[in-house]
């Protein structure tokens, strides 16, 4: 981002005209994302269950989105302080609705974030799959932690499912490939489970936990899958295509998705997710 990255508190959340205009044109849509709120929240609860809570924790939530899950995290931990970080002005604007005096938000890209060793917990739920260079990334996150600090990460890992395969194939075809040329494919940043285990061990995390979990979501129909990815995966392609090209992309994507998995009602949507937890040694 080329703009200044402001730190904003709920009770004093203000937006410049330029930032408001950017909010209106960005691709992340809190309403679209929230269409499957219950299904998207369950992995967060499972991630929280891995955390060892203790009094007076200081926490950073990377990719906090609309702040709803940040509030749930605060309610569980009763933390002294939580910093929520997100790159979406629209999501942070939505976060005003869940005011908490112990929570601050920062508008920033996770890649550009430079924070000192000051947190008892670095948490990220369904965000780091968008960030490049996971070896160096996790090294930077470890440096944000105090001794005995915890790292808790959850990331979707459905890159081999038809929803993601079709999007990648379309991105390599005309007329979309010209706009998407040189753009990295979403989720190619993920390492193997073994690589994450070895990485956390090398960073000083004792007995790290790394697991792959499959969630089976019973959606209303096949078209519900389209609505799901419109709120997540397809925002990546939407951000790199003109409105006209994105509409073409979406229509062809819909056709190929229905051809591949059929028009079913209900539809069982399998979603794989990677869970990572570790606690630094003293």
Short mmCIF file of C-alpha atoms in Angstrom, two decimals:
data_model
loop_
_atom_site.label_atom_id
_atom_site.label_comp_id
_atom_site.label_asym_id
_atom_site.label_seq_id
_atom_site.Cartn_x
_atom_site.Cartn_y
_atom_site.Cartn_z
CA UNK A 1 0.00 0.00 0.00
CA UNK A 2 1.20 3.52 -0.76
CA UNK A 3 -0.88 5.25 1.88
CA UNK A 4 0.02 5.94 5.48
CA UNK A 5 -1.00 3.07 7.76
CA UNK A 6 -3.05 4.59 10.61
CA UNK A 7 -3.59 3.07 14.04
CA UNK A 8 -7.24 3.49 14.96
CA UNK A 9 -9.18 2.88 18.16
CA UNK A 10 -12.87 2.02 18.10
CA UNK A 11 -14.02 5.09 19.97
CA UNK A 12 -12.03 7.41 17.70
CA UNK A 13 -12.29 5.60 14.38
CA UNK A 14 -12.25 8.27 11.70
CA UNK A 15 -11.74 8.01 7.97
CA UNK A 16 -10.30 10.50 5.52
CA UNK A 17 -12.16 11.10 2.25
CA UNK A 18 -9.42 9.24 0.37
CA UNK A 19 -9.57 6.23 2.68
CA UNK A 20 -13.37 6.19 2.47
CA UNK A 21 -13.18 6.20 -1.33
CA UNK A 22 -10.70 3.32 -1.22
CA UNK A 23 -13.07 1.45 1.07
CA UNK A 24 -15.84 1.84 -1.45
CA UNK A 25 -13.80 0.46 -4.37
CA UNK A 26 -11.94 -2.40 -2.69
CA UNK A 27 -12.81 -6.01 -3.38
CA UNK A 28 -13.39 -7.47 0.11
CA UNK A 29 -17.10 -7.33 0.90
CA UNK A 30 -18.00 -7.91 4.59
CA UNK A 31 -21.61 -8.78 3.68
CA UNK A 32 -20.58 -11.39 1.10
CA UNK A 33 -17.97 -12.84 3.44
CA UNK A 34 -20.50 -13.13 6.29
CA UNK A 35 -22.98 -15.21 4.25
CA UNK A 36 -21.42 -18.36 5.72
CA UNK A 37 -20.53 -16.91 9.09
CA UNK A 38 -21.29 -20.03 11.13
CA UNK A 39 -19.24 -22.29 8.85
CA UNK A 40 -16.32 -19.86 8.74
CA UNK A 41 -16.31 -19.38 12.52
CA UNK A 42 -16.01 -23.04 13.57
CA UNK A 43 -12.29 -23.32 12.64
CA UNK A 44 -11.66 -20.20 14.72
CA UNK A 45 -13.20 -21.85 17.78
CA UNK A 46 -11.04 -24.92 17.14
CA UNK A 47 -7.98 -22.67 16.88
CA UNK A 48 -8.81 -20.92 20.15
CA UNK A 49 -9.06 -24.32 21.87
CA UNK A 50 -5.32 -24.80 21.22
CA UNK A 51 -4.32 -21.63 23.09
CA UNK A 52 -3.10 -21.71 26.69
CA UNK A 53 -4.78 -18.69 28.31
CA UNK A 54 -3.27 -16.86 31.27
CA UNK A 55 -3.86 -13.45 32.92
CA UNK A 56 -2.88 -10.11 31.38
CA UNK A 57 -2.09 -11.38 27.88
CA UNK A 58 -1.11 -9.05 25.05
CA UNK A 59 -2.33 -10.35 21.69
CA UNK A 60 -2.05 -9.46 18.00
CA UNK A 61 -4.73 -10.77 15.63
CA UNK A 62 -3.39 -10.76 12.06
CA UNK A 63 -6.15 -10.56 9.45
CA UNK A 64 -8.81 -9.59 11.98
CA UNK A 65 -11.42 -8.74 9.34
CA UNK A 66 -14.62 -7.23 10.69
CA UNK A 67 -13.55 -7.65 14.33
CA UNK A 68 -16.29 -10.11 15.30
CA UNK A 69 -13.87 -12.95 15.99
CA UNK A 70 -11.45 -10.52 17.66
CA UNK A 71 -14.20 -9.80 20.16
CA UNK A 72 -14.74 -13.53 20.74
CA UNK A 73 -10.99 -13.91 21.28
CA UNK A 74 -11.06 -11.09 23.84
CA UNK A 75 -14.05 -12.64 25.63
CA UNK A 76 -12.24 -15.97 25.93
CA UNK A 77 -8.82 -14.66 26.96
CA UNK A 78 -9.85 -11.51 28.85
CA UNK A 79 -6.66 -10.07 27.43
CA UNK A 80 -5.25 -6.77 28.64
CA UNK A 81 -4.68 -5.67 25.06
CA UNK A 82 -5.45 -6.91 21.55
CA UNK A 83 -4.17 -5.35 18.33
CA UNK A 84 -6.22 -6.31 15.29
CA UNK A 85 -4.46 -5.90 11.92
CA UNK A 86 -6.16 -5.99 8.53
CA UNK A 87 -5.52 -4.57 5.06
CA UNK A 88 -9.21 -4.02 4.27
CA UNK A 89 -10.68 -0.59 5.06
CA UNK A 90 -14.20 -1.99 4.51
CA UNK A 91 -13.65 -4.75 7.07
CA UNK A 92 -12.23 -2.34 9.66
CA UNK A 93 -15.10 0.06 9.04
CA UNK A 94 -17.47 -2.80 9.87
CA UNK A 95 -15.45 -3.47 13.03
CA UNK A 96 -16.79 -0.25 14.59
CA UNK A 97 -19.92 -2.19 15.47
CA UNK A 98 -18.12 -4.37 18.05
CA UNK A 99 -16.48 -1.74 20.25
CA UNK A 100 -14.11 -2.92 22.99
CA UNK A 101 -11.89 -0.51 24.95
CA UNK A 102 -9.02 -3.02 25.17
CA UNK A 103 -8.83 -3.47 21.37
CA UNK A 104 -7.07 -1.36 18.77
CA UNK A 105 -6.97 -1.82 15.02
CA UNK A 106 -4.25 -1.09 12.52
CA UNK A 107 -4.81 -0.78 8.78
CA UNK A 108 -1.78 -2.53 7.31
CA UNK A 109 -0.57 -5.34 5.09
CA UNK A 110 0.79 -8.23 7.13
CA UNK A 111 3.86 -8.33 4.84
CA UNK A 112 4.76 -4.75 5.82
CA UNK A 113 4.09 -5.08 9.52
CA UNK A 114 7.07 -4.44 11.78
CA UNK A 115 6.27 -5.08 15.44
CA UNK A 116 8.66 -5.54 18.34
CA UNK A 117 8.82 -8.50 20.72
CA UNK A 118 5.84 -7.52 22.85
CA UNK A 119 3.08 -10.12 22.50
CA UNK A 120 2.10 -13.21 24.46
CA UNK A 121 0.10 -14.51 21.50
CA UNK A 122 0.34 -13.99 17.75
CA UNK A 123 -2.84 -15.33 16.16
CA UNK A 124 -3.98 -15.45 12.57
CA UNK A 125 -7.22 -17.05 11.39
CA UNK A 126 -7.68 -17.65 7.66
CA UNK A 127 -5.35 -14.89 6.50
CA UNK A 128 -1.74 -16.02 6.08
CA UNK A 129 -2.52 -18.13 2.99
CA UNK A 130 -2.50 -14.80 1.11
CA UNK A 131 0.98 -13.85 2.35
CA UNK A 132 4.15 -14.75 0.43
CA UNK A 133 7.29 -16.32 1.88
CA UNK A 134 6.12 -18.38 4.83
CA UNK A 135 9.63 -19.30 5.99
CA UNK A 136 10.59 -15.65 6.51
CA UNK A 137 7.04 -14.74 7.58
CA UNK A 138 6.96 -17.19 10.50
CA UNK A 139 10.43 -16.05 11.47
CA UNK A 140 9.12 -12.48 11.75
CA UNK A 141 6.09 -13.60 13.73
CA UNK A 142 8.31 -15.49 16.18
CA UNK A 143 10.24 -12.25 16.79
CA UNK A 144 7.01 -10.56 17.89
CA UNK A 145 6.64 -13.00 20.79
CA UNK A 146 7.85 -12.72 24.34
CA UNK A 147 9.54 -15.77 25.93
CA UNK A 148 6.91 -18.54 26.26
CA UNK A 149 4.78 -16.68 23.74
CA UNK A 150 2.36 -18.65 21.60
CA UNK A 151 1.77 -18.77 17.86
CA UNK A 152 -1.68 -19.90 16.66
CA UNK A 153 -2.48 -20.06 12.94
CA UNK A 154 -5.32 -21.49 10.85
CA UNK A 155 -5.28 -21.43 7.04
CA UNK A 156 -7.59 -22.86 4.36
CA UNK A 157 -5.77 -25.48 2.28
CA UNK A 158 -8.26 -26.35 -0.48
CA UNK A 159 -5.98 -25.52 -3.40
CA UNK A 160 -6.44 -28.97 -4.98
CA UNK A 161 -10.27 -28.83 -4.81
CA UNK A 162 -12.24 -28.08 -7.98
CA UNK A 163 -13.15 -24.55 -6.80
CA UNK A 164 -9.49 -23.55 -6.83
CA UNK A 165 -8.40 -25.63 -9.81
CA UNK A 166 -10.99 -24.05 -12.11
CA UNK A 167 -9.97 -20.54 -11.03
CA UNK A 168 -6.30 -21.27 -11.74
CA UNK A 169 -7.09 -22.75 -15.16
CA UNK A 170 -9.25 -19.77 -16.12
CA UNK A 171 -6.53 -17.35 -15.02
CA UNK A 172 -4.16 -18.90 -17.59
CA UNK A 173 -6.58 -18.49 -20.50
CA UNK A 174 -7.42 -15.45 -22.66
CA UNK A 175 -8.76 -12.90 -22.15
CA UNK A 176 -7.89 -13.12 -18.45
CA UNK A 177 -4.25 -14.20 -18.67
CA UNK A 178 -3.04 -10.81 -19.86
CA UNK A 179 -4.33 -9.08 -16.72
CA UNK A 180 -3.28 -11.93 -14.45
CA UNK A 181 0.14 -12.57 -16.00
CA UNK A 182 2.87 -12.57 -13.39
CA UNK A 183 0.37 -12.73 -10.52
CA UNK A 184 1.05 -15.55 -8.09
CA UNK A 185 -1.69 -18.12 -7.63
CA UNK A 186 -3.54 -17.92 -4.31
CA UNK A 187 -2.54 -20.51 -1.72
CA UNK A 188 0.69 -21.45 -3.51
CA UNK A 189 2.39 -19.92 -0.45
CA UNK A 190 1.46 -22.88 1.76
CA UNK A 191 4.20 -25.25 2.89
CA UNK A 192 3.77 -28.94 3.65
CA UNK A 193 2.85 -30.00 7.17
CA UNK A 194 6.32 -31.48 7.60
CA UNK A 195 7.95 -28.21 6.54
CA UNK A 196 5.88 -26.23 9.05
CA UNK A 197 6.85 -28.69 11.81
CA UNK A 198 10.54 -28.41 11.01
CA UNK A 199 10.30 -24.63 10.69
CA UNK A 200 8.66 -24.16 14.09
CA UNK A 201 11.23 -26.43 15.70
CA UNK A 202 14.07 -24.40 14.17
CA UNK A 203 12.48 -21.18 15.48
CA UNK A 204 12.50 -22.44 19.06
CA UNK A 205 8.93 -23.63 19.51
CA UNK A 206 8.73 -26.62 21.84
CA UNK A 207 6.45 -29.52 20.91
CA UNK A 208 4.64 -27.65 18.09
CA UNK A 209 1.31 -28.93 16.85
CA UNK A 210 0.63 -29.02 13.11
CA UNK A 211 -2.44 -30.77 11.71
CA UNK A 212 -4.70 -30.94 8.68
CA UNK A 213 -8.43 -30.96 9.40
CA UNK A 214 -11.25 -31.49 6.93
CA UNK A 215 -14.58 -29.74 7.52
CA UNK A 216 -17.65 -30.99 5.68
CA UNK A 217 -20.12 -28.15 5.14
CA UNK A 218 -23.68 -29.02 4.16
CA UNK A 219 -24.60 -26.13 1.88
CA UNK A 220 -28.00 -25.45 0.35
CA UNK A 221 -26.86 -26.14 -3.21
CA UNK A 222 -23.93 -26.15 -5.60
CA UNK A 223 -24.54 -22.46 -6.24
CA UNK A 224 -23.90 -21.88 -2.53
CA UNK A 225 -20.30 -22.92 -3.20
CA UNK A 226 -20.09 -20.10 -5.74
CA UNK A 227 -21.37 -17.63 -3.14
CA UNK A 228 -18.77 -18.97 -0.69
CA UNK A 229 -15.79 -18.42 -3.00
CA UNK A 230 -17.10 -15.04 -4.15
CA UNK A 231 -16.49 -13.90 -0.57
CA UNK A 232 -12.96 -15.29 -0.35
CA UNK A 233 -11.00 -16.94 -3.19
CA UNK A 234 -12.52 -14.95 -6.07
CA UNK A 235 -11.77 -11.59 -4.40
CA UNK A 236 -8.15 -12.24 -5.41
CA UNK A 237 -9.05 -12.43 -9.10
CA UNK A 238 -11.56 -9.61 -8.83
CA UNK A 239 -8.83 -7.31 -7.49
CA UNK A 240 -6.68 -7.89 -10.59
CA UNK A 241 -9.37 -7.76 -13.29
CA UNK A 242 -11.47 -4.91 -14.65
CA UNK A 243 -15.17 -5.08 -13.69
CA UNK A 244 -16.01 -6.17 -17.24
CA UNK A 245 -13.40 -8.95 -17.30
CA UNK A 246 -14.28 -10.10 -13.80
CA UNK A 247 -17.92 -10.52 -14.79
CA UNK A 248 -16.81 -12.66 -17.74
CA UNK A 249 -14.51 -14.61 -15.43
CA UNK A 250 -17.34 -15.17 -12.95
CA UNK A 251 -19.82 -16.39 -15.56
CA UNK A 252 -17.34 -18.85 -17.10
CA UNK A 253 -16.27 -19.98 -13.62
CA UNK A 254 -19.90 -20.65 -12.69
CA UNK A 255 -20.44 -22.69 -15.88
CA UNK A 256 -17.34 -24.83 -15.33
CA UNK A 257 -18.11 -25.32 -11.64
CA UNK A 258 -21.60 -26.63 -12.41
CA UNK A 259 -20.21 -28.85 -15.16
CA UNK A 260 -17.62 -30.28 -12.77
CA UNK A 261 -19.70 -30.95 -9.66
CA UNK A 262 -23.27 -30.81 -10.94
CA UNK A 263 -26.27 -28.83 -9.80
CA UNK A 264 -26.92 -30.53 -6.46
CA UNK A 265 -29.12 -29.66 -3.52
CA UNK A 266 -27.86 -29.93 -0.85
CA UNK A 267 -24.14 -29.94 -1.62
CA UNK A 268 -21.49 -31.29 0.75
CA UNK A 269 -18.53 -28.92 0.52
CA UNK A 270 -15.26 -30.33 1.92
CA UNK A 271 -12.84 -27.71 3.21
CA UNK A 272 -9.31 -28.61 4.31
CA UNK A 273 -7.56 -26.36 6.82
CA UNK A 274 -4.08 -26.31 8.34
CA UNK A 275 -3.73 -25.67 12.08
CA UNK A 276 -0.43 -24.55 13.57
CA UNK A 277 0.28 -23.97 17.26
CA UNK A 278 3.52 -23.56 19.14
CA UNK A 279 4.92 -22.13 22.37
CA UNK A 280 8.38 -20.60 22.51
CA UNK A 281 10.86 -21.94 25.00
CA UNK A 282 11.88 -19.67 27.88
#
